[in-house]
């Protein structure tokens, strides 16, 4: 392996307006696979370990600057002034650097090229420094070069870049395009930018003019041709953003499969690059895994499951579930139709079943909340069975309160825990119990009032109704039946 080369600085250009996105959200803040476009650019830049990382901002300055600083607090923010163009942007970026940083290699990238990898960027720096070049541009061969700057060569040597709008017929025929990503010798860059004017079709100070100037000065100007076109592709509108998102996902899903995850349907599976999956995991169709989600060996997720920052233990099963900020213990099962909210911690070999919502609840090993209910702000011990339709009434309209349930507890259907309340180890509840007071160890809590049946109430109070008619028919049928039974008995006896 070669020794990685660390540039003095990476300058990420992020001052443009991105109007084709047609959005009130600045383009570079649009998310792709859970990270903003500028976030991807900064991650890649940071990964090659520059001494300084600069982002040049202007459009929606405050919002963009805040986002950048939240993403990476060590990024130096540089403001572009009224002079437009990529050359001016870089000049403003250089001005934000300390004097001693204006030597060595300076890399320039864009804030809207999210698939660029640290490997390709460090290849660029390696080639640049290895050849002792003044400038090395990352280029690509494309079918349709319309709109891009074209790389101009004399033999193998790069002599300049011409913008599409300034190019003549023969220059427009060139299919090697400028990606906008470069490695520069800092001294050459600083000097050349002073000579760049805004006399061109767009009235901008072009960074691309630096190449011709460096060549004229006698410096070597080279190109690294990116074979992987996606890595130099920018997201200018929502169509390109979507295509880049699909491609990034395809790469992440393929990497997961190569590392030992079975993905039944890659096209309907979305896995963010930040997700980690152990070997022998299975992802069923319609599943989306976001953020810091981790899936341990042998676990199966899906179908139709969305997990954000969820830790899934070994061999667990998570079916048709929407979860965030939760921990699912080894060997446990969740779903179908389950909503896990932040702070849910399910122990090992437990269960949260169909139509359950949970929030801020710790559930001990082997405990089960099998069907229909809500558990919030609660603690449940080990080996407890929470009956069907149980609900923690955790909110009194003003404050939230806790429900604490011990080990080996059995609660019957439709128990309501009116928090704050505690149930000791081995406690039981009766069906429909509304538990307002603590239940001691081993006690059965019953709150149901004695049942009273008001005979004939429906026929008196709902005369002629379908229910009354059904009741009458049933009454007649049972009267006839008892008559017949009596008759038969008489006959036999007589
Ligand atoms: C630029 C290149 C072109 C290349 C293309 C690749 C120049 C003159 N042209 O063209 O050769 O093929 O990128 O996509 O460099 N930006 C600023 N400040 C500015 C202008 C732009 O920060 O004043 C930033 C933008 O936010 C964007 C990047 O620079 O991230 C590129 O700007 P854009 O206007 O898209 O450049 P192009 O005209 O496409
Ligand atoms: Ca562009």
Short mmCIF file of C-alpha atoms and ligand atoms in Angstrom, two decimals:
data_model
loop_
_atom_site.label_atom_id
_atom_site.label_comp_id
_atom_site.label_asym_id
_atom_site.label_seq_id
_atom_site.Cartn_x
_atom_site.Cartn_y
_atom_site.Cartn_z
CA UNK A 1 0.00 0.00 0.00
CA UNK A 2 1.20 3.48 -0.82
CA UNK A 3 1.50 6.13 1.85
CA UNK A 4 -1.46 8.50 1.75
CA UNK A 5 -0.65 12.07 0.84
CA UNK A 6 -2.32 14.78 2.83
CA UNK A 7 -3.06 18.07 1.08
CA UNK A 8 -2.52 21.39 2.80
CA UNK A 9 -6.13 22.34 2.22
CA UNK A 10 -9.36 21.25 0.61
CA UNK A 11 -11.60 24.10 -0.54
CA UNK A 12 -15.22 23.05 -1.06
CA UNK A 13 -17.18 25.45 -3.27
CA UNK A 14 -20.67 26.01 -1.94
CA UNK A 15 -21.57 29.60 -2.75
CA UNK A 16 -23.80 28.98 -5.78
CA UNK A 17 -27.56 29.42 -5.75
CA UNK A 18 -28.62 26.05 -7.16
CA UNK A 19 -31.73 27.54 -8.79
CA UNK A 20 -32.58 24.43 -10.81
CA UNK A 21 -33.54 22.64 -7.63
CA UNK A 22 -36.60 24.96 -7.45
CA UNK A 23 -36.53 24.92 -3.69
CA UNK A 24 -36.61 27.24 -0.70
CA UNK A 25 -34.06 24.90 0.85
CA UNK A 26 -30.53 25.69 -0.40
CA UNK A 27 -29.50 23.00 -2.89
CA UNK A 28 -26.50 21.73 -0.94
CA UNK A 29 -28.69 21.14 2.13
CA UNK A 30 -30.91 18.70 0.26
CA UNK A 31 -30.48 15.22 1.73
CA UNK A 32 -29.18 12.19 -0.08
CA UNK A 33 -29.10 8.89 1.81
CA UNK A 34 -29.57 10.66 5.14
CA UNK A 35 -26.78 13.22 4.71
CA UNK A 36 -26.94 16.63 3.04
CA UNK A 37 -25.10 17.09 -0.24
CA UNK A 38 -22.59 19.38 1.45
CA UNK A 39 -22.29 16.81 4.27
CA UNK A 40 -21.16 14.17 1.76
CA UNK A 41 -18.65 16.62 0.25
CA UNK A 42 -17.25 17.55 3.67
CA UNK A 43 -17.01 13.89 4.76
CA UNK A 44 -15.01 13.02 1.65
CA UNK A 45 -12.77 16.05 2.06
CA UNK A 46 -12.23 15.33 5.76
CA UNK A 47 -11.36 11.70 5.03
CA UNK A 48 -8.20 12.65 3.12
CA UNK A 49 -7.06 14.55 6.23
CA UNK A 50 -6.19 18.03 4.95
CA UNK A 51 -4.53 20.47 7.34
CA UNK A 52 -7.34 22.92 6.56
CA UNK A 53 -10.86 22.32 5.32
CA UNK A 54 -12.57 25.40 3.88
CA UNK A 55 -16.13 25.86 2.62
CA UNK A 56 -16.89 28.90 0.47
CA UNK A 57 -20.41 30.23 1.10
CA UNK A 58 -22.61 33.06 -0.10
CA UNK A 59 -26.13 32.01 -1.17
CA UNK A 60 -28.38 31.66 1.95
CA UNK A 61 -25.20 32.28 3.90
CA UNK A 62 -26.57 31.98 7.46
CA UNK A 63 -28.51 28.76 6.97
CA UNK A 64 -25.71 27.12 5.01
CA UNK A 65 -23.01 28.23 7.46
CA UNK A 66 -24.98 26.94 10.45
CA UNK A 67 -25.50 23.58 8.79
CA UNK A 68 -21.83 23.25 7.86
CA UNK A 69 -20.65 24.09 11.39
CA UNK A 70 -23.09 21.60 12.89
CA UNK A 71 -21.85 18.92 10.51
CA UNK A 72 -18.16 19.61 11.08
CA UNK A 73 -17.21 22.25 13.62
CA UNK A 74 -13.64 22.52 12.29
CA UNK A 75 -14.57 23.69 8.82
CA UNK A 76 -13.28 27.19 8.05
CA UNK A 77 -16.06 29.29 6.50
CA UNK A 78 -15.04 31.69 3.76
CA UNK A 79 -17.42 34.29 2.33
CA UNK A 80 -17.45 34.94 -1.38
CA UNK A 81 -17.89 38.60 -2.33
CA UNK A 82 -19.81 40.19 -5.23
CA UNK A 83 -17.44 38.96 -7.92
CA UNK A 84 -18.97 35.83 -9.45
CA UNK A 85 -17.28 32.65 -10.61
CA UNK A 86 -15.48 29.58 -9.40
CA UNK A 87 -12.12 31.36 -9.62
CA UNK A 88 -13.29 34.10 -7.30
CA UNK A 89 -14.77 31.49 -4.95
CA UNK A 90 -11.38 29.78 -4.66
CA UNK A 91 -9.65 33.13 -4.17
CA UNK A 92 -12.00 33.86 -1.27
CA UNK A 93 -11.29 30.39 0.12
CA UNK A 94 -7.54 30.96 -0.03
CA UNK A 95 -7.95 34.31 1.73
CA UNK A 96 -9.42 32.49 4.73
CA UNK A 97 -6.27 30.37 5.12
CA UNK A 98 -3.24 31.32 7.20
CA UNK A 99 -0.15 32.46 5.26
CA UNK A 100 1.76 29.18 5.79
CA UNK A 101 -1.07 27.20 4.19
CA UNK A 102 -0.38 28.83 0.84
CA UNK A 103 2.24 26.21 -0.01
CA UNK A 104 1.90 22.55 -0.92
CA UNK A 105 -1.21 21.04 -2.50
CA UNK A 106 -4.63 22.67 -2.43
CA UNK A 107 -7.58 20.56 -3.55
CA UNK A 108 -10.80 22.11 -4.87
CA UNK A 109 -14.11 20.21 -4.86
CA UNK A 110 -17.82 21.08 -5.10
CA UNK A 111 -20.50 20.88 -2.44
CA UNK A 112 -22.92 19.15 -4.79
CA UNK A 113 -20.93 16.08 -5.95
CA UNK A 114 -22.01 13.53 -3.34
CA UNK A 115 -20.63 10.25 -4.72
CA UNK A 116 -17.00 11.34 -4.88
CA UNK A 117 -15.00 8.95 -2.70
CA UNK A 118 -11.94 9.67 -0.55
CA UNK A 119 -10.12 6.97 -2.57
CA UNK A 120 -10.53 8.84 -5.87
CA UNK A 121 -9.71 12.19 -4.29
CA UNK A 122 -6.53 10.86 -2.74
CA UNK A 123 -5.62 9.19 -6.08
CA UNK A 124 -5.84 12.67 -7.60
CA UNK A 125 -3.52 14.13 -4.97
CA UNK A 126 -1.13 11.18 -5.31
CA UNK A 127 -0.91 11.56 -9.11
CA UNK A 128 -0.53 15.31 -8.79
CA UNK A 129 2.33 15.14 -6.33
CA UNK A 130 3.95 12.12 -7.97
CA UNK A 131 4.23 13.94 -11.30
CA UNK A 132 5.19 17.23 -9.70
CA UNK A 133 2.35 18.94 -11.58
CA UNK A 134 1.28 22.53 -11.20
CA UNK A 135 -2.37 21.54 -11.72
CA UNK A 136 -4.11 18.17 -12.01
CA UNK A 137 -7.74 18.15 -13.07
CA UNK A 138 -10.12 15.26 -12.51
CA UNK A 139 -11.79 14.71 -15.88
CA UNK A 140 -14.26 12.22 -17.36
CA UNK A 141 -15.18 10.95 -20.82
CA UNK A 142 -18.92 11.41 -21.36
CA UNK A 143 -21.39 10.75 -24.18
CA UNK A 144 -22.99 14.17 -23.99
CA UNK A 145 -20.57 16.90 -22.87
CA UNK A 146 -23.07 19.75 -23.39
CA UNK A 147 -22.70 22.45 -20.73
CA UNK A 148 -19.41 21.24 -19.28
CA UNK A 149 -15.98 22.76 -19.61
CA UNK A 150 -13.86 20.78 -22.12
CA UNK A 151 -10.32 19.59 -21.41
CA UNK A 152 -8.00 20.82 -24.17
CA UNK A 153 -4.91 18.74 -24.91
CA UNK A 154 -1.87 18.94 -27.12
CA UNK A 155 -0.85 15.33 -27.39
CA UNK A 156 -0.88 13.97 -23.85
CA UNK A 157 -0.40 17.36 -22.27
CA UNK A 158 -3.33 19.37 -20.94
CA UNK A 159 -3.10 22.97 -22.11
CA UNK A 160 -6.33 24.41 -20.77
CA UNK A 161 -10.07 24.17 -20.23
CA UNK A 162 -12.66 26.02 -22.27
CA UNK A 163 -16.19 26.57 -20.99
CA UNK A 164 -19.02 25.30 -23.18
CA UNK A 165 -20.36 28.82 -23.69
CA UNK A 166 -16.97 30.08 -24.82
CA UNK A 167 -16.04 27.05 -26.95
CA UNK A 168 -15.89 26.90 -30.74
CA UNK A 169 -17.26 24.05 -32.84
CA UNK A 170 -14.12 21.90 -32.69
CA UNK A 171 -13.71 22.44 -28.94
CA UNK A 172 -17.34 21.47 -28.37
CA UNK A 173 -16.63 18.16 -30.10
CA UNK A 174 -14.28 17.20 -27.23
CA UNK A 175 -15.91 14.63 -24.94
CA UNK A 176 -13.41 14.83 -22.09
CA UNK A 177 -15.05 17.15 -19.58
CA UNK A 178 -13.87 19.04 -16.52
CA UNK A 179 -15.40 17.62 -13.33
CA UNK A 180 -14.55 20.81 -11.44
CA UNK A 181 -12.34 18.87 -9.01
CA UNK A 182 -8.63 19.64 -9.01
CA UNK A 183 -5.34 19.49 -7.17
CA UNK A 184 -3.26 22.66 -7.41
CA UNK A 185 0.16 23.74 -6.37
CA UNK A 186 -0.85 26.46 -3.90
CA UNK A 187 1.71 29.01 -5.12
CA UNK A 188 0.77 28.54 -8.78
CA UNK A 189 -2.93 28.80 -7.92
CA UNK A 190 -2.54 32.02 -5.92
CA UNK A 191 -0.39 33.64 -8.57
CA UNK A 192 -2.51 32.56 -11.54
CA UNK A 193 -5.80 33.69 -10.00
CA UNK A 194 -4.45 37.25 -9.86
CA UNK A 195 -4.25 37.14 -13.65
CA UNK A 196 -7.73 35.73 -14.28
CA UNK A 197 -10.24 38.27 -15.60
CA UNK A 198 -14.01 38.17 -15.99
CA UNK A 199 -13.87 38.71 -19.75
CA UNK A 200 -15.84 35.73 -21.00
CA UNK A 201 -19.33 34.72 -22.09
CA UNK A 202 -20.64 34.67 -18.50
CA UNK A 203 -18.71 37.64 -17.04
CA UNK A 204 -17.33 35.37 -14.30
CA UNK A 205 -13.90 34.81 -12.88
CA UNK A 206 -13.27 31.26 -14.09
CA UNK A 207 -11.14 28.88 -12.05
CA UNK A 208 -10.62 26.96 -15.28
CA UNK A 209 -8.48 29.79 -16.68
CA UNK A 210 -5.79 28.86 -14.14
CA UNK A 211 -4.89 25.78 -16.23
CA UNK A 212 -3.90 27.72 -19.35
CA UNK A 213 -1.97 30.24 -17.26
CA UNK A 214 -0.06 27.46 -15.45
CA UNK A 215 0.72 25.83 -18.80
CA UNK A 216 1.96 29.12 -20.27
CA UNK A 217 4.19 29.63 -17.23
CA UNK A 218 5.81 26.30 -18.08
CA UNK A 219 4.20 24.24 -15.34
CA UNK A 220 2.96 20.72 -15.95
CA UNK A 221 -0.81 20.45 -16.23
CA UNK A 222 -2.21 16.93 -16.05
CA UNK A 223 -5.52 15.14 -15.89
CA UNK A 224 -6.72 12.07 -14.03
CA UNK A 225 -9.62 10.53 -15.96
CA UNK A 226 -12.29 9.24 -13.61
CA UNK A 227 -13.49 5.87 -14.88
CA UNK A 228 -16.42 5.92 -12.51
CA UNK A 229 -18.55 8.71 -13.96
CA UNK A 230 -20.91 8.77 -10.94
CA UNK A 231 -18.13 10.04 -8.72
CA UNK A 232 -17.90 13.33 -10.61
CA UNK A 233 -21.64 13.78 -11.20
CA UNK A 234 -23.25 16.86 -9.66
CA UNK A 235 -26.81 17.17 -8.39
CA UNK A 236 -28.18 20.22 -10.16
CA UNK A 237 -31.90 19.38 -10.07
CA UNK A 238 -34.18 16.88 -8.38
CA UNK A 239 -33.95 14.43 -11.28
CA UNK A 240 -30.17 14.19 -10.93
CA UNK A 241 -30.51 14.09 -7.14
CA UNK A 242 -32.83 11.09 -7.39
CA UNK A 243 -30.55 9.28 -9.87
CA UNK A 244 -27.55 9.82 -7.58
CA UNK A 245 -29.60 8.55 -4.63
CA UNK A 246 -30.51 5.35 -6.46
CA UNK A 247 -26.90 4.78 -7.49
CA UNK A 248 -25.51 5.41 -4.01
CA UNK A 249 -28.09 3.00 -2.57
CA UNK A 250 -27.23 0.40 -5.21
CA UNK A 251 -23.60 0.61 -4.13
CA UNK A 252 -24.38 0.38 -0.42
CA UNK A 253 -26.76 -2.57 -0.89
CA UNK A 254 -24.28 -4.37 -3.11
CA UNK A 255 -21.52 -3.86 -0.55
CA UNK A 256 -23.82 -5.26 2.15
CA UNK A 257 -24.54 -8.35 0.06
CA UNK A 258 -20.83 -8.88 -0.61
CA UNK A 259 -20.22 -8.64 3.13
CA UNK A 260 -22.74 -11.36 3.95
CA UNK A 261 -26.22 -9.83 4.06
CA UNK A 262 -29.04 -11.45 2.09
CA UNK A 263 -31.07 -8.72 0.38
CA UNK A 264 -34.14 -10.23 -1.24
CA UNK A 265 -35.10 -7.18 -3.30
CA UNK A 266 -32.36 -4.53 -3.70
CA UNK A 267 -34.71 -2.25 -5.68
CA UNK A 268 -37.07 -1.79 -2.71
CA UNK A 269 -34.35 -1.83 -0.05
CA UNK A 270 -32.79 1.43 1.10
CA UNK A 271 -29.74 1.28 3.31
CA UNK A 272 -27.87 4.43 4.27
CA UNK A 273 -24.06 4.32 4.20
CA UNK A 274 -24.02 4.93 7.97
CA UNK A 275 -25.86 1.65 8.72
CA UNK A 276 -23.87 -1.38 9.85
CA UNK A 277 -24.90 -4.98 9.22
CA UNK A 278 -23.25 -8.13 10.51
CA UNK A 279 -22.90 -11.34 8.55
CA UNK A 280 -25.92 -13.56 7.84
CA UNK A 281 -28.47 -10.84 8.25
CA UNK A 282 -31.54 -10.88 6.00
CA UNK A 283 -33.31 -7.82 4.62
CA UNK A 284 -36.77 -8.44 3.18
CA UNK A 285 -38.48 -6.22 0.55
CA UNK A 286 -39.67 -2.71 1.33
CA UNK A 287 -37.15 -2.09 4.10
CA UNK A 288 -35.38 1.20 4.87
CA UNK A 289 -32.49 1.34 7.30
CA UNK A 290 -31.34 4.80 8.36
CA UNK A 291 -28.73 6.56 10.45
CA UNK A 292 -26.81 4.61 13.06
CA UNK A 293 -28.93 1.47 12.73
CA UNK A 294 -26.98 -1.70 13.50
CA UNK A 295 -28.19 -5.21 12.71
CA UNK A 296 -26.43 -8.11 14.44
CA UNK A 297 -25.74 -11.52 12.94
CA UNK A 298 -28.68 -13.73 12.08
CA UNK A 299 -31.30 -11.01 12.44
CA UNK A 300 -34.04 -10.62 9.81
CA UNK A 301 -35.62 -7.25 9.03
CA UNK A 302 -38.80 -6.69 7.03
CA UNK A 303 -40.77 -6.84 4.93
CA UNK A 304 -41.90 -3.20 4.96
CA UNK A 305 -39.85 -2.00 7.90
CA UNK A 306 -38.29 1.41 8.52
CA UNK A 307 -35.64 1.67 11.24
CA UNK A 308 -33.75 4.82 12.20
CA UNK A 309 -30.95 4.58 14.79
CA UNK A 310 -32.18 1.17 15.93
CA UNK A 311 -29.91 -1.56 17.32
CA UNK A 312 -31.14 -5.03 16.46
CA UNK A 313 -29.66 -7.96 18.43
CA UNK A 314 -28.51 -11.34 17.18
CA UNK A 315 -31.19 -13.46 15.58
CA UNK A 316 -33.98 -10.96 16.27
CA UNK A 317 -36.93 -10.65 13.88
CA UNK A 318 -38.45 -7.28 13.02
CA UNK A 319 -41.53 -7.49 10.81
CA UNK A 320 -43.52 -4.56 9.33
CA UNK A 321 -42.25 -2.17 11.96
CA UNK A 322 -41.56 1.55 12.14
CA UNK A 323 -38.86 2.22 14.71
CA UNK A 324 -36.54 4.99 15.83
CA UNK A 325 -34.01 5.25 18.64
CA UNK A 326 -34.77 1.76 19.94
CA UNK A 327 -32.82 -1.32 21.03
CA UNK A 328 -34.14 -4.81 20.25
CA UNK A 329 -32.46 -7.60 22.22
CA UNK A 330 -31.05 -10.82 20.79
CA UNK A 331 -33.64 -13.40 19.87
CA UNK A 332 -36.56 -11.01 20.33
CA UNK A 333 -39.38 -10.46 17.89
CA UNK A 334 -41.13 -7.23 16.95
CA UNK A 335 -44.16 -6.74 14.73
CA UNK A 336 -46.07 -6.94 12.54
CA UNK A 337 -47.48 -3.38 12.64
CA UNK A 338 -45.44 -2.11 15.56
CA UNK A 339 -44.31 1.44 16.29
CA UNK A 340 -41.15 1.71 18.37
CA UNK A 341 -40.42 5.24 19.49
CA UNK A 342 -37.19 6.57 21.01
CA UNK A 343 -36.08 5.08 24.31
CA UNK A 344 -37.62 1.68 23.71
CA UNK A 345 -35.28 -1.02 25.01
CA UNK A 346 -36.45 -4.60 24.61
CA UNK A 347 -34.36 -7.28 26.34
CA UNK A 348 -33.43 -10.68 24.98
CA UNK A 349 -35.95 -13.27 23.78
CA UNK A 350 -38.81 -10.84 24.33
CA UNK A 351 -41.66 -9.70 22.17
CA UNK A 352 -43.48 -6.54 21.17
CA UNK A 353 -46.32 -7.71 18.99
CA UNK A 354 -48.96 -6.42 16.63
CA UNK A 355 -50.39 -2.91 16.97
CA UNK A 356 -48.17 -1.90 19.85
CA UNK A 357 -46.70 1.56 20.35
CA UNK A 358 -43.82 1.95 22.75
CA UNK A 359 -41.82 4.93 23.96
CA UNK A 360 -39.18 5.38 26.66
CA UNK A 361 -39.72 1.93 28.08
CA UNK A 362 -37.26 -0.70 29.37
CA UNK A 363 -38.47 -4.24 28.98
CA UNK A 364 -36.58 -7.08 30.68
CA UNK A 365 -35.50 -10.36 29.09
CA UNK A 366 -38.23 -12.81 28.03
CA UNK A 367 -41.06 -10.35 28.71
CA UNK A 368 -43.84 -10.11 26.17
CA UNK A 369 -46.19 -7.35 25.10
CA UNK A 370 -47.94 -9.39 22.47
CA UNK A 371 -50.90 -7.46 21.17
CA UNK A 372 -52.65 -4.09 20.95
CA UNK A 373 -51.40 -1.54 23.37
CA UNK A 374 -49.27 1.39 24.43
CA UNK A 375 -46.32 1.29 26.78
CA UNK A 376 -44.70 4.65 27.51
CA UNK A 377 -42.49 5.93 30.34
CA UNK A 378 -42.38 2.49 31.89
CA UNK A 379 -40.11 -0.20 33.23
CA UNK A 380 -41.08 -3.83 32.91
CA UNK A 381 -39.08 -6.60 34.60
CA UNK A 382 -38.13 -10.03 33.29
CA UNK A 383 -40.44 -12.90 32.32
CA UNK A 384 -43.54 -10.74 32.54
CA UNK A 385 -46.52 -11.12 30.26
CA UNK A 386 -48.45 -7.96 29.51
CA UNK A 387 -51.94 -8.88 28.34
CA UNK A 388 -53.80 -7.84 25.23
CA UNK A 389 -54.82 -4.19 25.02
CA UNK A 390 -52.85 -2.97 28.02
CA UNK A 391 -52.16 0.75 28.20
CA UNK A 392 -49.94 2.92 30.35
CA UNK A 393 -51.87 6.11 31.07
CA UNK A 394 -48.62 8.06 31.45
CA UNK A 395 -49.89 11.58 30.88
CA UNK A 396 -52.19 13.44 33.26
CA UNK A 397 -52.59 16.36 30.88
CA UNK A 398 -49.72 18.25 32.44
CA UNK A 399 -46.91 15.86 33.35
CA UNK A 400 -45.67 12.42 32.31
CA UNK A 401 -45.46 9.70 34.97
CA UNK A 402 -43.78 6.30 35.21
CA UNK A 403 -45.22 2.82 35.42
CA UNK A 404 -42.97 0.24 37.07
CA UNK A 405 -43.81 -3.44 36.62
CA UNK A 406 -41.81 -6.24 38.30
CA UNK A 407 -40.67 -9.70 37.19
CA UNK A 408 -43.03 -12.60 36.40
CA UNK A 409 -46.06 -10.31 36.34
CA UNK A 410 -49.23 -11.45 34.48
CA UNK A 411 -51.63 -8.72 33.49
CA UNK A 412 -55.01 -9.53 32.02
CA UNK A 413 -56.62 -8.00 28.94
CA UNK A 414 -57.36 -4.29 28.89
CA UNK A 415 -55.46 -3.36 32.00
CA UNK A 416 -54.86 0.39 32.30
CA UNK A 417 -51.89 1.49 34.41
CA UNK A 418 -52.67 4.97 35.73
CA UNK A 419 -49.15 6.30 36.33
CA UNK A 420 -47.38 6.82 38.62
CA UNK A 421 -48.00 3.24 39.72
CA UNK A 422 -45.98 0.14 40.63
CA UNK A 423 -46.70 -3.58 40.38
CA UNK A 424 -44.53 -5.91 42.46
CA UNK A 425 -42.95 -9.18 41.31
CA UNK A 426 -45.44 -11.92 40.50
CA UNK A 427 -48.47 -9.57 40.61
CA UNK A 428 -51.59 -10.27 38.53
CA UNK A 429 -54.35 -7.99 37.28
CA UNK A 430 -57.94 -8.89 36.38
CA UNK A 431 -59.49 -8.19 32.99
CA UNK A 432 -60.21 -4.51 32.47
CA UNK A 433 -58.44 -3.47 35.66
CA UNK A 434 -57.78 0.24 36.00
CA UNK A 435 -54.75 0.18 38.27
CA UNK A 436 -54.50 3.44 40.19
CA UNK A 437 -52.76 2.15 43.31
CA UNK A 438 -49.58 0.12 43.68
CA UNK A 439 -50.02 -3.66 43.55
CA UNK A 440 -47.91 -5.58 46.11
CA UNK A 441 -45.85 -8.66 45.21
CA UNK A 442 -48.05 -11.60 44.31
CA UNK A 443 -51.37 -9.71 44.65
CA UNK A 444 -54.23 -9.82 42.14
CA UNK A 445 -55.59 -6.37 41.38
CA UNK A 446 -59.27 -6.28 40.47
CA UNK A 447 -61.10 -3.02 39.94
CA UNK A 448 -64.17 -4.17 38.01
CA UNK A 449 -67.52 -3.39 39.70
CA UNK A 450 -70.00 -6.26 40.22
CA UNK A 451 -71.84 -7.00 36.94
CA UNK A 452 -75.63 -6.43 36.93
CA UNK A 453 -77.89 -7.80 34.12
CA UNK A 454 -81.07 -5.74 33.64
CA UNK A 455 -83.39 -8.41 32.19
CA UNK A 456 -85.58 -7.29 29.25
CA UNK A 457 -83.93 -3.86 29.09
CA UNK A 458 -83.51 -3.92 25.29
CA UNK A 459 -87.16 -4.87 24.57
CA UNK A 460 -88.39 -2.17 26.99
CA UNK A 461 -86.01 0.62 26.05
CA UNK A 462 -85.31 -0.15 22.38
CA UNK A 463 -88.67 -1.62 21.28
CA UNK A 464 -88.83 -2.75 17.65
CA UNK A 465 -85.10 -2.39 17.13
CA UNK A 466 -83.16 -5.14 15.38
CA UNK A 467 -81.56 -5.97 18.70
CA UNK A 468 -85.00 -6.21 20.38
CA UNK A 469 -86.28 -8.46 17.58
CA UNK A 470 -83.23 -10.72 17.84
CA UNK A 471 -83.71 -10.93 21.59
CA UNK A 472 -87.40 -11.85 21.14
CA UNK A 473 -86.50 -14.58 18.61
CA UNK A 474 -83.89 -15.99 20.95
CA UNK A 475 -86.36 -15.92 23.85
CA UNK A 476 -89.02 -17.75 21.76
CA UNK A 477 -86.50 -20.32 20.54
CA UNK A 478 -85.28 -21.13 23.99
CA UNK A 479 -88.90 -21.32 25.34
CA UNK A 480 -89.85 -23.76 22.54
CA UNK A 481 -86.75 -25.80 23.17
CA UNK A 482 -87.50 -26.22 26.85
CA UNK A 483 -91.17 -27.14 26.04
CA UNK A 484 -89.99 -29.88 23.64
CA UNK A 485 -87.47 -31.14 26.10
CA UNK A 486 -90.17 -31.35 28.81
CA UNK A 487 -92.58 -33.10 26.36
CA UNK A 488 -90.02 -35.71 25.38
CA UNK A 489 -89.22 -36.34 28.99
CA UNK A 490 -92.93 -36.85 29.87
CA UNK A 491 -93.37 -39.30 27.01
CA UNK A 492 -90.43 -41.41 28.07
CA UNK A 493 -91.52 -41.38 31.66
CA UNK A 494 -95.14 -42.23 30.83
C1 LIG B 1 -18.02 24.46 -13.67
C2 LIG B 1 -16.74 24.54 -14.49
C3 LIG B 1 -16.85 23.62 -15.68
C4 LIG B 1 -17.13 22.21 -15.24
C5 LIG B 1 -18.37 22.17 -14.34
C6 LIG B 1 -18.56 20.81 -13.74
C7 LIG B 1 -15.86 26.79 -14.21
C8 LIG B 1 -15.71 28.12 -14.81
N1 LIG B 1 -16.51 25.89 -14.92
O1 LIG B 1 -19.05 24.96 -14.50
O2 LIG B 1 -15.66 23.65 -16.44
O3 LIG B 1 -17.30 21.36 -16.34
O4 LIG B 1 -18.24 23.11 -13.27
O5 LIG B 1 -19.75 20.76 -13.03
O6 LIG B 1 -15.35 26.55 -13.14
N2 LIG B 1 -19.63 28.24 -7.19
C9 LIG B 1 -19.28 29.13 -6.19
N3 LIG B 1 -19.20 30.44 -6.48
C10 LIG B 1 -19.47 30.93 -7.71
C11 LIG B 1 -19.81 30.03 -8.73
C12 LIG B 1 -19.88 28.69 -8.44
O7 LIG B 1 -19.05 28.71 -5.05
O8 LIG B 1 -19.39 32.13 -7.91
C13 LIG B 1 -19.74 26.82 -6.86
C14 LIG B 1 -21.14 26.30 -7.04
O9 LIG B 1 -21.86 26.37 -5.82
C15 LIG B 1 -20.92 24.87 -7.49
C16 LIG B 1 -19.59 24.92 -8.22
O10 LIG B 1 -18.94 26.09 -7.79
O11 LIG B 1 -20.78 23.99 -6.40
C17 LIG B 1 -19.77 24.91 -9.71
O12 LIG B 1 -20.52 26.01 -10.10
P1 LIG B 1 -21.41 25.98 -11.38
O13 LIG B 1 -22.01 27.29 -11.57
O14 LIG B 1 -22.29 24.78 -11.34
O15 LIG B 1 -20.27 25.77 -12.51
P2 LIG B 1 -20.54 25.40 -13.99
O16 LIG B 1 -20.89 26.61 -14.74
O17 LIG B 1 -21.42 24.23 -14.07
CA1 LIG B 2 -22.63 22.60 -12.20
#
